[in-house]
mmCIF file of C-alpha atoms in Angstrom:
data_model
loop_
_atom_site.group_PDB
_atom_site.id
_atom_site.type_symbol
_atom_site.label_atom_id
_atom_site.label_comp_id
_atom_site.label_asym_id
_atom_site.label_seq_id
_atom_site.Cartn_x
_atom_site.Cartn_y
_atom_site.Cartn_z
ATOM 1 C CA MET T 114 0.062 -0.078 0.043
ATOM 2 C CA GLY T 115 1.369 3.341 -0.976
ATOM 3 C CA TYR T 116 1.556 6.340 1.070
ATOM 4 C CA GLN T 117 -1.396 8.746 0.748
ATOM 5 C CA HIS T 118 0.185 11.958 1.486
ATOM 6 C CA VAL T 119 1.945 12.793 -2.143
ATOM 7 C CA PRO T 120 2.631 16.487 -1.616
ATOM 8 C CA LEU T 121 5.384 15.508 1.297
ATOM 9 C CA ILE T 122 6.733 12.911 -0.893
ATOM 10 C CA ALA T 123 7.259 15.324 -3.774
ATOM 11 C CA ARG T 124 8.899 17.958 -1.718
ATOM 12 C CA THR T 125 11.341 15.251 0.142
ATOM 13 C CA ILE T 126 12.023 12.572 -2.241
ATOM 14 C CA PHE T 127 14.238 14.573 -4.557
ATOM 15 C CA LEU T 128 16.898 13.898 -1.675
ATOM 16 C CA ILE T 129 16.779 10.164 -2.593
ATOM 17 C CA ASP T 130 18.266 8.483 -5.860
ATOM 18 C CA SER T 131 16.309 5.487 -6.178
ATOM 19 C CA VAL T 132 13.632 3.988 -3.847
ATOM 20 C CA GLN T 133 13.451 0.147 -3.307
ATOM 21 C CA ARG T 134 10.248 -0.958 -1.690
ATOM 22 C CA VAL T 135 10.152 -3.933 0.959
ATOM 23 C CA ASP T 136 7.304 -5.596 2.470
ATOM 24 C CA TRP T 137 6.986 -3.719 5.493
ATOM 25 C CA ARG T 138 5.226 -1.130 3.653
ATOM 26 C CA ASN T 139 2.451 -3.153 3.281
ATOM 27 C CA SER T 140 1.726 -2.992 7.135
ATOM 28 C CA PHE T 141 0.351 0.604 6.844
ATOM 29 C CA GLY T 142 -3.084 1.674 6.774
ATOM 30 C CA VAL T 143 -4.455 4.894 5.300
ATOM 31 C CA TYR T 144 -5.114 7.183 8.494
ATOM 32 C CA THR T 145 -8.283 9.184 7.393
ATOM 33 C CA SER T 146 -9.910 10.108 10.785
ATOM 34 C CA ASN T 147 -9.321 14.073 11.154
ATOM 35 C CA ILE T 148 -7.745 14.687 14.490
ATOM 36 C CA SER T 149 -7.149 18.307 15.309
ATOM 37 C CA LEU T 150 -5.454 18.546 18.642
ATOM 38 C CA THR T 151 -3.933 22.011 17.824
ATOM 39 C CA HIS T 152 -3.669 24.474 15.131
ATOM 40 C CA ARG T 153 -0.388 23.007 14.292
ATOM 41 C CA THR T 154 -1.846 19.596 13.183
ATOM 42 C CA GLN T 155 -3.662 20.549 9.918
ATOM 43 C CA PRO T 156 -1.591 19.660 6.701
ATOM 44 C CA SER T 157 -1.117 22.157 4.202
ATOM 45 C CA ASP T 158 -0.848 21.705 0.291
ATOM 46 C CA HIS T 159 0.636 24.653 -0.303
ATOM 47 C CA ILE T 160 4.170 25.280 1.083
ATOM 48 C CA SER T 161 3.860 29.181 0.663
ATOM 49 C CA ASP T 162 1.016 28.685 3.526
ATOM 50 C CA ILE T 163 3.713 27.487 6.242
ATOM 51 C CA VAL T 164 6.826 29.153 5.256
ATOM 52 C CA TYR T 165 7.771 32.785 6.435
ATOM 53 C CA SER T 166 10.673 34.602 4.918
ATOM 54 C CA ARG T 167 12.610 37.536 6.387
ATOM 55 C CA ALA T 168 10.561 39.866 4.170
ATOM 56 C CA ASN T 169 7.259 38.551 5.840
ATOM 57 C CA SER T 170 5.615 40.963 8.264
ATOM 58 C CA SER T 171 4.917 38.123 10.610
ATOM 59 C CA PHE T 172 8.489 36.820 10.571
ATOM 60 C CA ALA T 173 9.387 38.099 13.788
ATOM 61 C CA ASN T 174 6.215 37.202 15.648
ATOM 62 C CA VAL T 175 6.277 33.883 14.398
ATOM 63 C CA LEU T 176 9.914 33.320 15.421
ATOM 64 C CA VAL T 177 9.168 34.485 18.926
ATOM 65 C CA SER T 178 6.011 32.161 19.161
ATOM 66 C CA TYR T 179 7.931 29.247 18.391
ATOM 67 C CA ILE T 180 11.022 29.723 20.408
ATOM 68 C CA CYS T 181 10.697 27.487 23.705
ATOM 69 C CA ASN T 182 14.027 28.632 25.214
ATOM 70 C CA ARG T 183 14.528 32.441 25.658
ATOM 71 C CA ARG T 184 18.114 32.289 25.681
ATOM 72 C CA PHE T 185 17.880 32.192 21.873
ATOM 73 C CA ASN T 186 15.495 35.234 21.750
ATOM 74 C CA SER T 187 18.559 37.864 21.695
ATOM 75 C CA SER T 188 19.719 40.379 19.000
ATOM 76 C CA SER T 189 23.170 38.340 19.081
ATOM 77 C CA THR T 190 21.605 35.057 18.065
ATOM 78 C CA PRO T 191 21.488 34.242 14.355
ATOM 79 C CA LYS T 192 18.212 34.214 12.628
ATOM 80 C CA PRO T 193 17.012 31.621 10.313
ATOM 81 C CA LEU T 194 16.525 32.933 6.638
ATOM 82 C CA ILE T 195 12.902 30.987 6.919
ATOM 83 C CA ILE T 196 10.522 29.655 9.194
ATOM 84 C CA VAL T 197 8.668 26.319 8.238
ATOM 85 C CA THR T 198 5.770 26.140 11.053
ATOM 86 C CA PRO T 199 4.238 22.978 10.965
ATOM 87 C CA ASN T 200 6.771 21.206 13.501
ATOM 88 C CA GLY T 201 5.550 20.878 17.099
ATOM 89 C CA GLY T 202 7.472 23.482 18.637
ATOM 90 C CA HIS T 203 9.290 21.300 21.147
ATOM 91 C CA ASP T 204 12.959 22.586 20.683
ATOM 92 C CA TYR T 205 14.466 23.701 23.717
ATOM 93 C CA GLU T 206 18.057 23.692 22.581
ATOM 94 C CA GLY T 207 17.373 25.863 19.504
ATOM 95 C CA ILE T 208 18.840 23.273 17.018
ATOM 96 C CA SER T 209 16.093 23.774 14.703
ATOM 97 C CA TYR T 210 16.223 27.378 14.157
ATOM 98 C CA VAL T 211 20.001 28.585 15.607
ATOM 99 C CA SER T 212 23.271 27.510 13.878
ATOM 100 C CA ASP T 213 26.385 29.052 12.438
ATOM 101 C CA ASP T 214 26.511 27.116 9.413
ATOM 102 C CA ALA T 215 23.544 26.450 6.694
ATOM 103 C CA PHE T 216 21.400 23.455 7.407
ATOM 104 C CA PHE T 217 18.002 21.907 6.447
ATOM 105 C CA ILE T 218 15.390 20.404 8.060
ATOM 106 C CA LEU T 219 13.419 17.354 6.637
ATOM 107 C CA ASP T 220 9.906 18.125 6.635
ATOM 108 C CA MET T 221 7.892 14.868 7.859
ATOM 109 C CA PHE T 222 4.524 16.619 8.715
ATOM 110 C CA ASN T 223 2.390 14.885 6.158
ATOM 111 C CA LEU T 224 3.883 11.400 6.737
ATOM 112 C CA ARG T 225 1.527 10.315 9.659
ATOM 113 C CA SER T 226 -0.328 7.431 8.818
ATOM 114 C CA ILE T 227 -1.185 5.202 11.859
ATOM 115 C CA ASN T 228 -2.295 1.416 11.553
ATOM 116 C CA VAL T 229 -3.285 -0.281 14.936
ATOM 117 C CA ASP T 230 -3.751 -3.773 14.874
ATOM 118 C CA ILE T 231 -5.318 -4.974 18.080
ATOM 119 C CA GLN T 232 -5.267 -8.625 17.586
ATOM 120 C CA LYS T 233 -1.581 -8.534 17.401
ATOM 121 C CA ARG T 234 -1.137 -5.793 19.995
ATOM 122 C CA THR T 235 0.838 -3.551 17.508
ATOM 123 C CA ALA T 236 0.706 -0.649 15.339
ATOM 124 C CA TRP T 237 2.625 1.158 12.687
ATOM 125 C CA VAL T 238 3.286 4.856 13.179
ATOM 126 C CA GLN T 239 4.842 6.956 10.559
ATOM 127 C CA ALA T 240 7.252 9.617 11.837
ATOM 128 C CA GLY T 241 5.565 12.701 11.392
ATOM 129 C CA ALA T 242 2.563 11.859 13.633
ATOM 130 C CA THR T 243 2.123 13.282 17.085
ATOM 131 C CA LEU T 244 1.963 11.349 20.243
ATOM 132 C CA GLY T 245 -1.587 12.496 20.778
ATOM 133 C CA GLU T 246 -2.931 11.103 17.173
ATOM 134 C CA LEU T 247 -1.252 7.808 18.083
ATOM 135 C CA TYR T 248 -2.883 7.665 21.493
ATOM 136 C CA TYR T 249 -6.028 8.618 20.003
ATOM 137 C CA LEU T 250 -6.096 5.907 17.415
ATOM 138 C CA ILE T 251 -5.199 3.361 20.046
ATOM 139 C CA TRP T 252 -7.842 4.451 22.244
ATOM 140 C CA GLU T 253 -10.460 3.951 19.467
ATOM 141 C CA LYS T 254 -9.760 0.525 18.776
ATOM 142 C CA SER T 255 -9.296 -0.509 22.379
ATOM 143 C CA LYS T 256 -9.833 1.140 25.910
ATOM 144 C CA LEU T 257 -7.459 -1.630 27.482
ATOM 145 C CA HIS T 258 -4.231 -0.827 25.554
ATOM 146 C CA GLY T 259 -1.923 1.917 25.410
ATOM 147 C CA PHE T 260 1.563 2.767 24.495
ATOM 148 C CA PRO T 261 4.407 4.281 26.735
ATOM 149 C CA ALA T 262 5.267 7.672 25.760
ATOM 150 C CA GLY T 263 5.246 11.229 26.624
ATOM 151 C CA VAL T 264 2.597 13.359 28.070
ATOM 152 C CA CYS T 265 2.445 15.870 25.761
ATOM 153 C CA PRO T 266 0.376 15.063 22.689
ATOM 154 C CA THR T 267 1.754 17.646 20.316
ATOM 155 C CA VAL T 268 5.284 16.050 20.403
ATOM 156 C CA GLY T 269 6.106 14.279 17.031
ATOM 157 C CA VAL T 270 6.735 10.731 17.194
ATOM 158 C CA GLY T 271 9.797 10.597 15.272
ATOM 159 C CA GLY T 272 11.619 13.128 17.396
ATOM 160 C CA HIS T 273 10.545 11.427 20.508
ATOM 161 C CA PHE T 274 11.375 7.887 19.415
ATOM 162 C CA SER T 275 14.810 8.851 18.298
ATOM 163 C CA GLY T 276 15.471 10.414 21.625
ATOM 164 C CA ALA T 277 14.459 7.013 23.390
ATOM 165 C CA GLY T 278 11.122 8.544 24.587
ATOM 166 C CA TYR T 279 9.893 8.431 28.446
ATOM 167 C CA GLY T 280 6.665 9.138 30.052
ATOM 168 C CA ASN T 281 4.429 8.012 33.127
ATOM 169 C CA MET T 282 4.383 4.415 32.554
ATOM 170 C CA LEU T 283 8.384 3.818 32.116
ATOM 171 C CA ARG T 284 8.608 2.036 35.233
ATOM 172 C CA LYS T 285 6.216 -0.703 34.249
ATOM 173 C CA TYR T 286 6.944 -0.643 30.503
ATOM 174 C CA GLY T 287 10.093 0.858 29.911
ATOM 175 C CA LEU T 288 11.046 3.696 27.409
ATOM 176 C CA SER T 289 8.912 4.095 23.949
ATOM 177 C CA VAL T 290 12.204 2.286 22.169
ATOM 178 C CA ASP T 291 11.950 -0.643 24.378
ATOM 179 C CA ASN T 292 8.433 -1.251 22.574
ATOM 180 C CA VAL T 293 9.777 -0.642 19.221
ATOM 181 C CA LEU T 294 9.508 -3.884 16.990
ATOM 182 C CA ASP T 295 10.454 -2.508 13.403
ATOM 183 C CA ALA T 296 11.316 0.482 11.882
ATOM 184 C CA GLY T 297 11.348 1.708 8.007
ATOM 185 C CA MET T 298 14.023 4.069 7.132
ATOM 186 C CA VAL T 299 15.706 5.419 3.939
ATOM 187 C CA ASP T 300 19.490 4.828 3.719
ATOM 188 C CA VAL T 301 22.014 7.118 1.817
ATOM 189 C CA ARG T 302 21.443 5.003 -1.122
ATOM 190 C CA GLY T 303 17.751 5.785 -1.201
ATOM 191 C CA ARG T 304 16.781 2.239 -0.233
ATOM 192 C CA ILE T 305 14.089 1.703 2.312
ATOM 193 C CA LEU T 306 14.995 -1.030 4.765
ATOM 194 C CA ASP T 307 13.239 -2.538 7.546
ATOM 195 C CA ARG T 308 14.759 -3.999 10.839
ATOM 196 C CA LYS T 309 15.774 -7.176 8.961
ATOM 197 C CA ALA T 310 17.469 -5.316 5.927
ATOM 198 C CA MET T 311 19.179 -2.748 8.102
ATOM 199 C CA GLY T 312 20.478 -5.212 10.631
ATOM 200 C CA GLU T 313 20.490 -5.314 14.271
ATOM 201 C CA ASP T 314 23.410 -2.581 15.056
ATOM 202 C CA LEU T 315 21.848 0.097 12.880
ATOM 203 C CA PHE T 316 18.214 -0.774 14.236
ATOM 204 C CA TRP T 317 19.777 -0.527 17.832
ATOM 205 C CA ALA T 318 21.343 3.008 17.036
ATOM 206 C CA ILE T 319 18.136 4.338 15.654
ATOM 207 C CA ILE T 320 16.015 3.653 18.727
ATOM 208 C CA GLY T 321 17.018 5.956 20.978
ATOM 209 C CA GLY T 322 20.666 6.891 19.468
ATOM 210 C CA GLY T 323 18.993 10.061 17.501
ATOM 211 C CA GLY T 324 17.441 8.926 14.287
ATOM 212 C CA ALA T 325 18.543 11.688 12.314
ATOM 213 C CA SER T 326 22.269 10.963 12.842
ATOM 214 C CA PHE T 327 22.286 7.797 11.073
ATOM 215 C CA ARG T 328 19.192 7.692 8.511
ATOM 216 C CA VAL T 329 15.759 9.070 7.609
ATOM 217 C CA ILE T 330 13.169 7.210 9.583
ATOM 218 C CA LEU T 331 9.900 6.906 7.942
ATOM 219 C CA ALA T 332 7.868 4.709 10.360
ATOM 220 C CA TYR T 333 8.161 2.570 13.334
ATOM 221 C CA GLN T 334 6.252 -0.813 14.505
ATOM 222 C CA ILE T 335 5.478 -0.441 18.289
ATOM 223 C CA LYS T 336 4.321 -2.953 20.508
ATOM 224 C CA LEU T 337 1.339 -2.018 22.571
ATOM 225 C CA VAL T 338 0.639 -2.461 26.622
ATOM 226 C CA PRO T 339 -2.442 -3.258 28.386
ATOM 227 C CA VAL T 340 -3.750 -0.331 30.636
ATOM 228 C CA PRO T 341 -6.778 -0.958 33.218
ATOM 229 C CA GLU T 342 -10.105 0.655 32.537
ATOM 230 C CA LYS T 343 -9.315 3.334 35.237
ATOM 231 C CA VAL T 344 -5.994 5.023 36.081
ATOM 232 C CA THR T 345 -5.410 7.570 39.236
ATOM 233 C CA VAL T 346 -3.663 11.035 39.063
ATOM 234 C CA PHE T 347 -2.803 13.172 41.654
ATOM 235 C CA ARG T 348 -0.616 16.234 42.840
ATOM 236 C CA VAL T 349 0.252 16.899 46.180
ATOM 237 C CA GLU T 350 2.169 20.302 47.282
ATOM 238 C CA LYS T 351 4.203 20.906 50.756
ATOM 239 C CA THR T 352 6.402 23.470 52.060
ATOM 240 C CA LEU T 353 8.675 23.815 54.635
ATOM 241 C CA ASN T 354 6.441 24.360 57.432
ATOM 242 C CA GLN T 355 4.442 21.229 56.316
ATOM 243 C CA ASN T 356 7.261 18.681 56.861
ATOM 244 C CA VAL T 357 8.479 18.753 53.305
ATOM 245 C CA THR T 358 12.114 17.676 54.397
ATOM 246 C CA ASP T 359 10.826 14.361 55.580
ATOM 247 C CA LEU T 360 8.778 14.034 52.482
ATOM 248 C CA VAL T 361 11.663 14.482 49.971
ATOM 249 C CA TYR T 362 13.919 12.408 51.654
ATOM 250 C CA LYS T 363 11.649 9.611 51.923
ATOM 251 C CA TRP T 364 10.581 9.825 48.291
ATOM 252 C CA GLN T 365 14.267 9.120 47.128
ATOM 253 C CA PHE T 366 13.770 5.774 48.508
ATOM 254 C CA VAL T 367 10.253 4.979 47.666
ATOM 255 C CA ALA T 368 9.984 6.233 44.159
ATOM 256 C CA PRO T 369 12.275 3.867 42.450
ATOM 257 C CA ASN T 370 11.463 0.823 44.216
ATOM 258 C CA THR T 371 7.513 1.060 45.038
ATOM 259 C CA ASP T 372 4.909 -0.661 42.841
ATOM 260 C CA HIS T 373 5.867 -0.581 39.034
ATOM 261 C CA GLY T 374 2.352 0.760 38.088
ATOM 262 C CA LEU T 375 3.168 3.960 40.182
ATOM 263 C CA PHE T 376 5.462 6.860 38.851
ATOM 264 C CA MET T 377 5.836 9.957 40.933
ATOM 265 C CA ARG T 378 7.802 12.822 39.744
ATOM 266 C CA LEU T 379 9.325 15.293 42.486
ATOM 267 C CA LEU T 380 9.609 19.161 41.469
ATOM 268 C CA LEU T 381 11.233 21.393 43.981
ATOM 269 C CA GLN T 382 10.585 25.226 43.780
ATOM 270 C CA PRO T 383 11.166 28.234 45.672
ATOM 271 C CA VAL T 384 7.860 30.339 46.104
ATOM 272 C CA THR T 385 6.734 33.296 48.227
ATOM 273 C CA SER T 386 5.985 32.249 51.898
ATOM 274 C CA GLN T 387 1.862 32.227 52.606
ATOM 275 C CA THR T 388 2.899 32.448 56.336
ATOM 276 C CA GLN T 389 5.808 35.017 56.312
ATOM 277 C CA LYS T 390 5.520 37.938 54.581
ATOM 278 C CA GLY T 391 8.041 39.074 52.150
ATOM 279 C CA GLN T 392 9.939 35.761 52.598
ATOM 280 C CA LYS T 393 10.773 32.691 50.400
ATOM 281 C CA THR T 394 10.308 29.147 51.266
ATOM 282 C CA LEU T 395 10.798 25.676 49.255
ATOM 283 C CA ARG T 396 7.645 23.855 47.759
ATOM 284 C CA ALA T 397 7.618 20.090 46.721
ATOM 285 C CA SER T 398 5.106 19.112 44.287
ATOM 286 C CA VAL T 399 4.523 15.322 43.851
ATOM 287 C CA VAL T 400 2.877 14.547 40.599
ATOM 288 C CA ALA T 401 1.874 11.030 39.850
ATOM 289 C CA LEU T 402 0.284 8.685 37.582
ATOM 290 C CA PHE T 403 -1.002 5.022 39.152
ATOM 291 C CA LEU T 404 -2.134 2.234 36.801
ATOM 292 C CA GLY T 405 -5.133 1.150 39.074
ATOM 293 C CA ASN T 406 -7.822 2.679 41.237
ATOM 294 C CA SER T 407 -7.648 5.078 44.159
ATOM 295 C CA ASP T 408 -8.024 2.619 46.821
ATOM 296 C CA GLN T 409 -5.145 0.586 45.390
ATOM 297 C CA LEU T 410 -3.195 3.533 45.194
ATOM 298 C CA LEU T 411 -3.751 4.649 48.925
ATOM 299 C CA ALA T 412 -2.822 1.138 50.084
ATOM 300 C CA ILE T 413 0.266 1.847 48.671
ATOM 301 C CA THR T 414 1.426 5.213 49.914
ATOM 302 C CA ASP T 415 -0.072 4.911 53.307
ATOM 303 C CA LYS T 416 2.022 2.137 53.664
ATOM 304 C CA GLU T 417 5.265 3.276 51.822
ATOM 305 C CA LEU T 418 4.956 7.214 51.883
ATOM 306 C CA SER T 419 2.789 8.403 54.597
ATOM 307 C CA GLU T 420 4.901 11.496 54.785
ATOM 308 C CA MET T 421 3.010 12.743 51.732
ATOM 309 C CA GLY T 422 -0.424 12.504 53.268
ATOM 310 C CA LEU T 423 -2.165 11.546 50.544
ATOM 311 C CA LYS T 424 -6.008 11.451 50.773
ATOM 312 C CA LYS T 425 -8.634 9.970 48.408
ATOM 313 C CA GLU T 426 -9.888 13.658 47.663
ATOM 314 C CA ASN T 427 -6.600 14.495 46.180
ATOM 315 C CA CYS T 428 -6.711 11.577 43.637
ATOM 316 C CA THR T 429 -8.345 11.591 40.342
ATOM 317 C CA GLU T 430 -9.795 8.474 38.554
ATOM 318 C CA MET T 431 -9.829 8.606 34.895
ATOM 319 C CA SER T 432 -9.364 6.429 31.570
ATOM 320 C CA TRP T 433 -5.779 5.942 30.332
ATOM 321 C CA ILE T 434 -6.565 8.341 27.292
ATOM 322 C CA GLU T 435 -7.630 11.240 29.573
ATOM 323 C CA SER T 436 -4.529 11.164 31.683
ATOM 324 C CA VAL T 437 -2.374 11.374 28.264
ATOM 325 C CA LEU T 438 -4.417 14.108 26.216
#
């Protein structure tokens, strides 16, 4: 089955001398659902609609709105010649828009087909799809399956997987790349290769080692994982006058060793004190996902991390798809 998104192929395949097709391409279905998670998920048939040159009156505003790290928003920072806007905007190191040397970015925006096979518990997802689109298509097919990846739905699959991919289910199911079964890529000779054709060394390199450093990744075959009907999320915040020191100390020992279905992040921040005017204090925030209901969760935290003081009213039960979207 060929790709449905011809405009992107026309724009990018000129980099490739000759394309040899292999069987993995037949695993792709045609993704026809119209999912609009953000204004940036709408493909454009006209490249002029998404490209901004320095002569465009919107150039400066668009550049500022897409810069995630403000250290790159200075008069001394080199500015790009053009801006191509369909990316997800998740670049905190500035490498997509700051460079001392000329470079190009390969636009994978329209390579976003997703084919979910619940019977085999697998899916093929193209590199230009977003995590949100992947999660939604899995949820459409099954309410009891998911995939361990990030919590931001606008992050692109290709970039996320090539950097290993971590999320709230990593303690139970590992990183995203721990659940990648196969991949389709284009090598320097223009051949499209699957895992068998590329060999295990190259396959190992492209799943977590920075896919763009080796080849152009077109798609991944992933393994779906079971999720319960209900998961539980919570956020608990405590400051120094609320025994936060004991909580943080105990968290260090509990978080990596507790039930694998419980993932707890700890964020430490200086905040203005509510009890001492004009003074600063330390706030600890514990943000968590548990693969189970609140009663099961409380049985764990009451025993292992009572310093957190988690109560049932702090917990919210929801479906897995709600926890990631």
